[in-house]
Each structure stands twice: as C-alpha cells, then as structure tokens.
Amino acid sequence: MVRWEDIPEALQGSMKTRTAPFERTPWAEAPKLVDARVAIITTAAIHRRDDRPFTGHEGDYRVIPGDVEYGELAMTHSSVNFDRSAYQQDVNVCLPLEHVRTLVASGDIGSAAGWHYSFMGSTAPQIMEPAAKEVSKLLLGDNVNLVILIPV
C-alpha cells in the first residue's frame, strides 16, 4: 500500500474532496458473530454465467445464490486498470463465499445469506445509489444483519 506522502499533491487534493462528509455518523451495533446472518457484496462485477454480463458503468447489480458453485460464475469487469489474476487464482479474493460457508459449518458465524450481490466497480456512487437502496431492502428481507463488503 502506498504511503500518503508518496501520492502526488495534485491527487491528494482530489482524494480529500471526492465525497462530501456525512452530516452525522450513523452507528449500528454489530451482532455477535454466532448470531450473524452474513451476506457478501462485491464490486468485482461477478455474476452467474447465464446472467446478463456487466457492461459499462450502469450502477446495477447481479444476484448470486448462496448455494452457487464457483464454476457457475463469471467476471465481466470492464476497467482496463483491473487485474483479474488474483480472481483467476482464487475466487475467494473477490467473493469469499467458500470461507463464509466454512465459518458457518464450524459454528463461528450463525448463517450465510440466501443471496449475495455484485456490482460493477469504478462506477460513480450517485449512479449506484438506487440499486444499493434496492439491495438493502433485499438484505433486510433475507434477515441479514452483517455484510462483508469487498471493494474491488
């Protein structure tokens, strides 16, 4: 990871002003892991092979079933700056569903969600907001109380 002082000053300025500060800081009490129902949200543009591929930076999402096998998945991230090599070696880098399943089996976490979600990274947050609100309702409907966010 690069140190802040090694980033050119012109980029430092834009990084400081990219997002407006929150008016207030919301606080949510996290559940005990043994009581958690965990979902994964990734921005790696992962989807089922038979689902519509991601194109451009539309801000929409894809639903990934909790019982999906990794061989059923594809990645269609379109950024030229995106390096797929880690994903190709181990899907868990972008969608750690195998690890969540292991933690459920060991009793370390309560349960895995029935559905997980994927977005296209490198998309403006304003464009993603309507879909994110929709996904939040889906998560609540699935009784999810803990989400692992995988920004890619």
PDB file of C-alpha atoms in Angstrom:
ATOM      1  CA  MET A   1       0.000   0.000   0.000  1.00  0.00           C
ATOM      2  CA  VAL A   2       1.292   3.421  -0.905  1.00  0.00           C
ATOM      3  CA  ARG A   3       2.028   5.961   1.822  1.00  0.00           C
ATOM      4  CA  TRP A   4       0.028   9.197   1.784  1.00  0.00           C
ATOM      5  CA  GLU A   5       3.170  11.319   1.415  1.00  0.00           C
ATOM      6  CA  ASP A   6       4.152   9.353  -1.728  1.00  0.00           C
ATOM      7  CA  ILE A   7       0.953  10.326  -3.541  1.00  0.00           C
ATOM      8  CA  PRO A   8       1.419  13.408  -5.764  1.00  0.00           C
ATOM      9  CA  GLU A   9      -0.071  16.540  -4.186  1.00  0.00           C
ATOM     10  CA  ALA A  10      -2.488  17.048  -7.087  1.00  0.00           C
ATOM     11  CA  LEU A  11      -4.023  13.634  -6.408  1.00  0.00           C
ATOM     12  CA  GLN A  12      -4.035  14.158  -2.653  1.00  0.00           C
ATOM     13  CA  GLY A  13      -6.272  17.175  -3.118  1.00  0.00           C
ATOM     14  CA  SER A  14      -8.816  15.323  -5.225  1.00  0.00           C
ATOM     15  CA  MET A  15      -8.834  12.386  -2.811  1.00  0.00           C
ATOM     16  CA  LYS A  16      -9.674  14.678   0.072  1.00  0.00           C
ATOM     17  CA  THR A  17     -12.608  16.261  -1.764  1.00  0.00           C
ATOM     18  CA  ARG A  18     -14.121  13.309  -3.661  1.00  0.00           C
ATOM     19  CA  THR A  19     -17.003  12.764  -1.266  1.00  0.00           C
ATOM     20  CA  ALA A  20     -18.883  15.143   0.948  1.00  0.00           C
ATOM     21  CA  PRO A  21     -18.657  14.433   4.671  1.00  0.00           C
ATOM     22  CA  PHE A  22     -21.670  12.874   6.341  1.00  0.00           C
ATOM     23  CA  GLU A  23     -23.880  15.273   8.276  1.00  0.00           C
ATOM     24  CA  ARG A  24     -23.898  12.757  11.105  1.00  0.00           C
ATOM     25  CA  THR A  25     -22.138   9.476  11.697  1.00  0.00           C
ATOM     26  CA  PRO A  26     -24.638   6.634  11.939  1.00  0.00           C
ATOM     27  CA  TRP A  27     -23.876   3.895  14.433  1.00  0.00           C
ATOM     28  CA  ALA A  28     -25.076   0.349  14.249  1.00  0.00           C
ATOM     29  CA  GLU A  29     -24.421  -2.266  16.866  1.00  0.00           C
ATOM     30  CA  ALA A  30     -22.847  -5.316  15.230  1.00  0.00           C
ATOM     31  CA  PRO A  31     -24.312  -8.702  16.128  1.00  0.00           C
ATOM     32  CA  LYS A  32     -22.244 -11.381  17.811  1.00  0.00           C
ATOM     33  CA  LEU A  33     -20.770 -13.483  15.027  1.00  0.00           C
ATOM     34  CA  VAL A  34     -22.528 -16.616  16.275  1.00  0.00           C
ATOM     35  CA  ASP A  35     -25.815 -14.738  15.792  1.00  0.00           C
ATOM     36  CA  ALA A  36     -24.890 -13.153  12.458  1.00  0.00           C
ATOM     37  CA  ARG A  37     -26.552 -13.872   9.136  1.00  0.00           C
ATOM     38  CA  VAL A  38     -23.844 -12.862   6.679  1.00  0.00           C
ATOM     39  CA  ALA A  39     -24.116 -11.649   3.091  1.00  0.00           C
ATOM     40  CA  ILE A  40     -21.347 -10.653   0.711  1.00  0.00           C
ATOM     41  CA  ILE A  41     -21.413  -7.600  -1.541  1.00  0.00           C
ATOM     42  CA  THR A  42     -18.604  -7.258  -4.055  1.00  0.00           C
ATOM     43  CA  THR A  43     -17.786  -4.679  -6.717  1.00  0.00           C
ATOM     44  CA  ALA A  44     -15.885  -7.194  -8.853  1.00  0.00           C
ATOM     45  CA  ALA A  45     -18.665  -7.497 -11.476  1.00  0.00           C
ATOM     46  CA  ILE A  46     -19.143 -11.192 -10.727  1.00  0.00           C
ATOM     47  CA  HIS A  47     -22.312 -12.902 -11.954  1.00  0.00           C
ATOM     48  CA  ARG A  48     -23.686 -16.291 -12.888  1.00  0.00           C
ATOM     49  CA  ARG A  49     -22.557 -17.339 -16.361  1.00  0.00           C
ATOM     50  CA  ASP A  50     -26.173 -17.484 -17.538  1.00  0.00           C
ATOM     51  CA  ASP A  51     -26.910 -13.995 -16.181  1.00  0.00           C
ATOM     52  CA  ARG A  52     -26.553 -10.752 -18.134  1.00  0.00           C
ATOM     53  CA  PRO A  53     -22.897  -9.627 -18.160  1.00  0.00           C
ATOM     54  CA  PHE A  54     -21.975  -6.256 -16.727  1.00  0.00           C
ATOM     55  CA  THR A  55     -21.474  -3.621 -19.413  1.00  0.00           C
ATOM     56  CA  GLY A  56     -20.136  -0.175 -18.800  1.00  0.00           C
ATOM     57  CA  HIS A  57     -20.797   1.510 -15.518  1.00  0.00           C
ATOM     58  CA  GLU A  58     -24.564   1.299 -15.242  1.00  0.00           C
ATOM     59  CA  GLY A  59     -24.816   1.061 -11.462  1.00  0.00           C
ATOM     60  CA  ASP A  60     -26.984  -2.060 -11.444  1.00  0.00           C
ATOM     61  CA  TYR A  61     -26.269  -5.316  -9.627  1.00  0.00           C
ATOM     62  CA  ARG A  62     -26.467  -9.096 -10.006  1.00  0.00           C
ATOM     63  CA  VAL A  63     -27.839 -11.580  -7.520  1.00  0.00           C
ATOM     64  CA  ILE A  64     -25.658 -14.550  -6.615  1.00  0.00           C
ATOM     65  CA  PRO A  65     -27.398 -17.513  -4.957  1.00  0.00           C
ATOM     66  CA  GLY A  66     -25.914 -18.638  -1.660  1.00  0.00           C
ATOM     67  CA  ASP A  67     -25.508 -22.199  -2.938  1.00  0.00           C
ATOM     68  CA  VAL A  68     -23.742 -21.239  -6.178  1.00  0.00           C
ATOM     69  CA  GLU A  69     -20.680 -23.220  -7.236  1.00  0.00           C
ATOM     70  CA  TYR A  70     -17.687 -21.131  -8.297  1.00  0.00           C
ATOM     71  CA  GLY A  71     -17.633 -22.823 -11.711  1.00  0.00           C
ATOM     72  CA  GLU A  72     -21.013 -21.223 -12.417  1.00  0.00           C
ATOM     73  CA  LEU A  73     -19.584 -17.706 -12.060  1.00  0.00           C
ATOM     74  CA  ALA A  74     -18.001 -15.254 -14.469  1.00  0.00           C
ATOM     75  CA  MET A  75     -16.413 -11.831 -14.090  1.00  0.00           C
ATOM     76  CA  THR A  76     -17.082  -9.095 -16.624  1.00  0.00           C
ATOM     77  CA  HIS A  77     -15.375  -6.104 -15.013  1.00  0.00           C
ATOM     78  CA  SER A  78     -14.611  -3.656 -17.811  1.00  0.00           C
ATOM     79  CA  SER A  79     -11.948  -1.386 -16.356  1.00  0.00           C
ATOM     80  CA  VAL A  80      -8.651  -1.549 -18.223  1.00  0.00           C
ATOM     81  CA  ASN A  81      -6.969  -0.968 -14.868  1.00  0.00           C
ATOM     82  CA  PHE A  82      -8.500  -4.068 -13.316  1.00  0.00           C
ATOM     83  CA  ASP A  83      -6.169  -7.022 -12.776  1.00  0.00           C
ATOM     84  CA  ARG A  84      -8.086 -10.331 -12.876  1.00  0.00           C
ATOM     85  CA  SER A  85      -5.121 -12.550 -11.981  1.00  0.00           C
ATOM     86  CA  ALA A  86      -5.954 -12.904  -8.269  1.00  0.00           C
ATOM     87  CA  TYR A  87      -9.591 -13.746  -9.073  1.00  0.00           C
ATOM     88  CA  GLN A  88      -8.451 -16.333 -11.624  1.00  0.00           C
ATOM     89  CA  GLN A  89      -6.284 -17.997  -8.976  1.00  0.00           C
ATOM     90  CA  ASP A  90      -8.852 -17.862  -6.166  1.00  0.00           C
ATOM     91  CA  VAL A  91     -12.421 -16.571  -6.496  1.00  0.00           C
ATOM     92  CA  ASN A  92     -12.473 -16.064  -2.708  1.00  0.00           C
ATOM     93  CA  VAL A  93     -10.376 -12.933  -3.234  1.00  0.00           C
ATOM     94  CA  CYS A  94     -13.454 -11.202  -4.686  1.00  0.00           C
ATOM     95  CA  LEU A  95     -16.278 -13.373  -3.353  1.00  0.00           C
ATOM     96  CA  PRO A  96     -15.235 -15.229  -0.164  1.00  0.00           C
ATOM     97  CA  LEU A  97     -18.325 -17.421  -0.117  1.00  0.00           C
ATOM     98  CA  GLU A  98     -16.293 -20.586   0.479  1.00  0.00           C
ATOM     99  CA  HIS A  99     -14.838 -19.021   3.644  1.00  0.00           C
ATOM    100  CA  VAL A 100     -18.264 -17.917   4.869  1.00  0.00           C
ATOM    101  CA  ARG A 101     -19.556 -21.469   4.363  1.00  0.00           C
ATOM    102  CA  THR A 102     -16.606 -22.834   6.362  1.00  0.00           C
ATOM    103  CA  LEU A 103     -17.306 -20.397   9.211  1.00  0.00           C
ATOM    104  CA  VAL A 104     -20.976 -21.404   9.246  1.00  0.00           C
ATOM    105  CA  ALA A 105     -20.042 -25.111   9.319  1.00  0.00           C
ATOM    106  CA  SER A 106     -17.649 -24.521  12.232  1.00  0.00           C
ATOM    107  CA  GLY A 107     -20.271 -22.561  14.186  1.00  0.00           C
ATOM    108  CA  ASP A 108     -18.200 -19.371  14.200  1.00  0.00           C
ATOM    109  CA  ILE A 109     -20.979 -17.449  12.438  1.00  0.00           C
ATOM    110  CA  GLY A 110     -24.701 -18.119  12.579  1.00  0.00           C
ATOM    111  CA  SER A 111     -25.666 -18.488   8.924  1.00  0.00           C
ATOM    112  CA  ALA A 112     -24.945 -17.417   5.386  1.00  0.00           C
ATOM    113  CA  ALA A 113     -27.484 -15.361   3.490  1.00  0.00           C
ATOM    114  CA  GLY A 114     -29.542 -16.995   0.796  1.00  0.00           C
ATOM    115  CA  TRP A 115     -28.355 -14.363  -1.680  1.00  0.00           C
ATOM    116  CA  HIS A 116     -25.232 -12.282  -2.253  1.00  0.00           C
ATOM    117  CA  TYR A 117     -24.766  -9.276  -4.543  1.00  0.00           C
ATOM    118  CA  SER A 118     -22.296  -7.962  -7.062  1.00  0.00           C
ATOM    119  CA  PHE A 119     -21.874  -4.516  -8.581  1.00  0.00           C
ATOM    120  CA  MET A 120     -19.529  -3.124 -11.228  1.00  0.00           C
ATOM    121  CA  GLY A 121     -16.733  -1.231  -9.525  1.00  0.00           C
ATOM    122  CA  SER A 122     -15.411   2.042 -10.946  1.00  0.00           C
ATOM    123  CA  THR A 123     -18.960   3.392 -11.076  1.00  0.00           C
ATOM    124  CA  ALA A 124     -19.958   6.771  -9.682  1.00  0.00           C
ATOM    125  CA  PRO A 125     -21.695   6.340  -6.306  1.00  0.00           C
ATOM    126  CA  GLN A 126     -24.644   8.510  -7.400  1.00  0.00           C
ATOM    127  CA  ILE A 127     -25.334   6.086 -10.238  1.00  0.00           C
ATOM    128  CA  MET A 128     -25.185   3.093  -7.870  1.00  0.00           C
ATOM    129  CA  GLU A 129     -27.359   4.610  -5.131  1.00  0.00           C
ATOM    130  CA  PRO A 130     -30.805   3.461  -6.400  1.00  0.00           C
ATOM    131  CA  ALA A 131     -29.566  -0.118  -6.803  1.00  0.00           C
ATOM    132  CA  ALA A 132     -27.825  -0.013  -3.415  1.00  0.00           C
ATOM    133  CA  LYS A 133     -31.088   1.029  -1.762  1.00  0.00           C
ATOM    134  CA  GLU A 134     -32.834  -1.851  -3.510  1.00  0.00           C
ATOM    135  CA  VAL A 135     -30.193  -4.317  -2.330  1.00  0.00           C
ATOM    136  CA  SER A 136     -30.513  -3.020   1.232  1.00  0.00           C
ATOM    137  CA  LYS A 137     -34.205  -3.955   1.173  1.00  0.00           C
ATOM    138  CA  LEU A 138     -33.355  -7.407  -0.201  1.00  0.00           C
ATOM    139  CA  LEU A 139     -30.809  -7.893   2.584  1.00  0.00           C
ATOM    140  CA  LEU A 140     -33.375  -6.975   5.206  1.00  0.00           C
ATOM    141  CA  GLY A 141     -35.856  -9.389   3.618  1.00  0.00           C
ATOM    142  CA  ASP A 142     -33.255 -12.151   3.928  1.00  0.00           C
ATOM    143  CA  ASN A 143     -32.739 -11.239   7.633  1.00  0.00           C
ATOM    144  CA  VAL A 144     -29.115 -10.298   7.003  1.00  0.00           C
ATOM    145  CA  ASN A 145     -27.562  -8.446   9.923  1.00  0.00           C
ATOM    146  CA  LEU A 146     -23.920  -8.429   8.818  1.00  0.00           C
ATOM    147  CA  VAL A 147     -22.470  -7.696   5.371  1.00  0.00           C
ATOM    148  CA  ILE A 148     -18.947  -8.307   4.155  1.00  0.00           C
ATOM    149  CA  LEU A 149     -18.126  -5.564   1.652  1.00  0.00           C
ATOM    150  CA  ILE A 150     -15.491  -6.488  -0.926  1.00  0.00           C
ATOM    151  CA  PRO A 151     -14.465  -3.315  -2.792  1.00  0.00           C
ATOM    152  CA  VAL A 152     -12.514  -4.169  -5.892  1.00  0.00           C
TER     153      VAL A 152
END
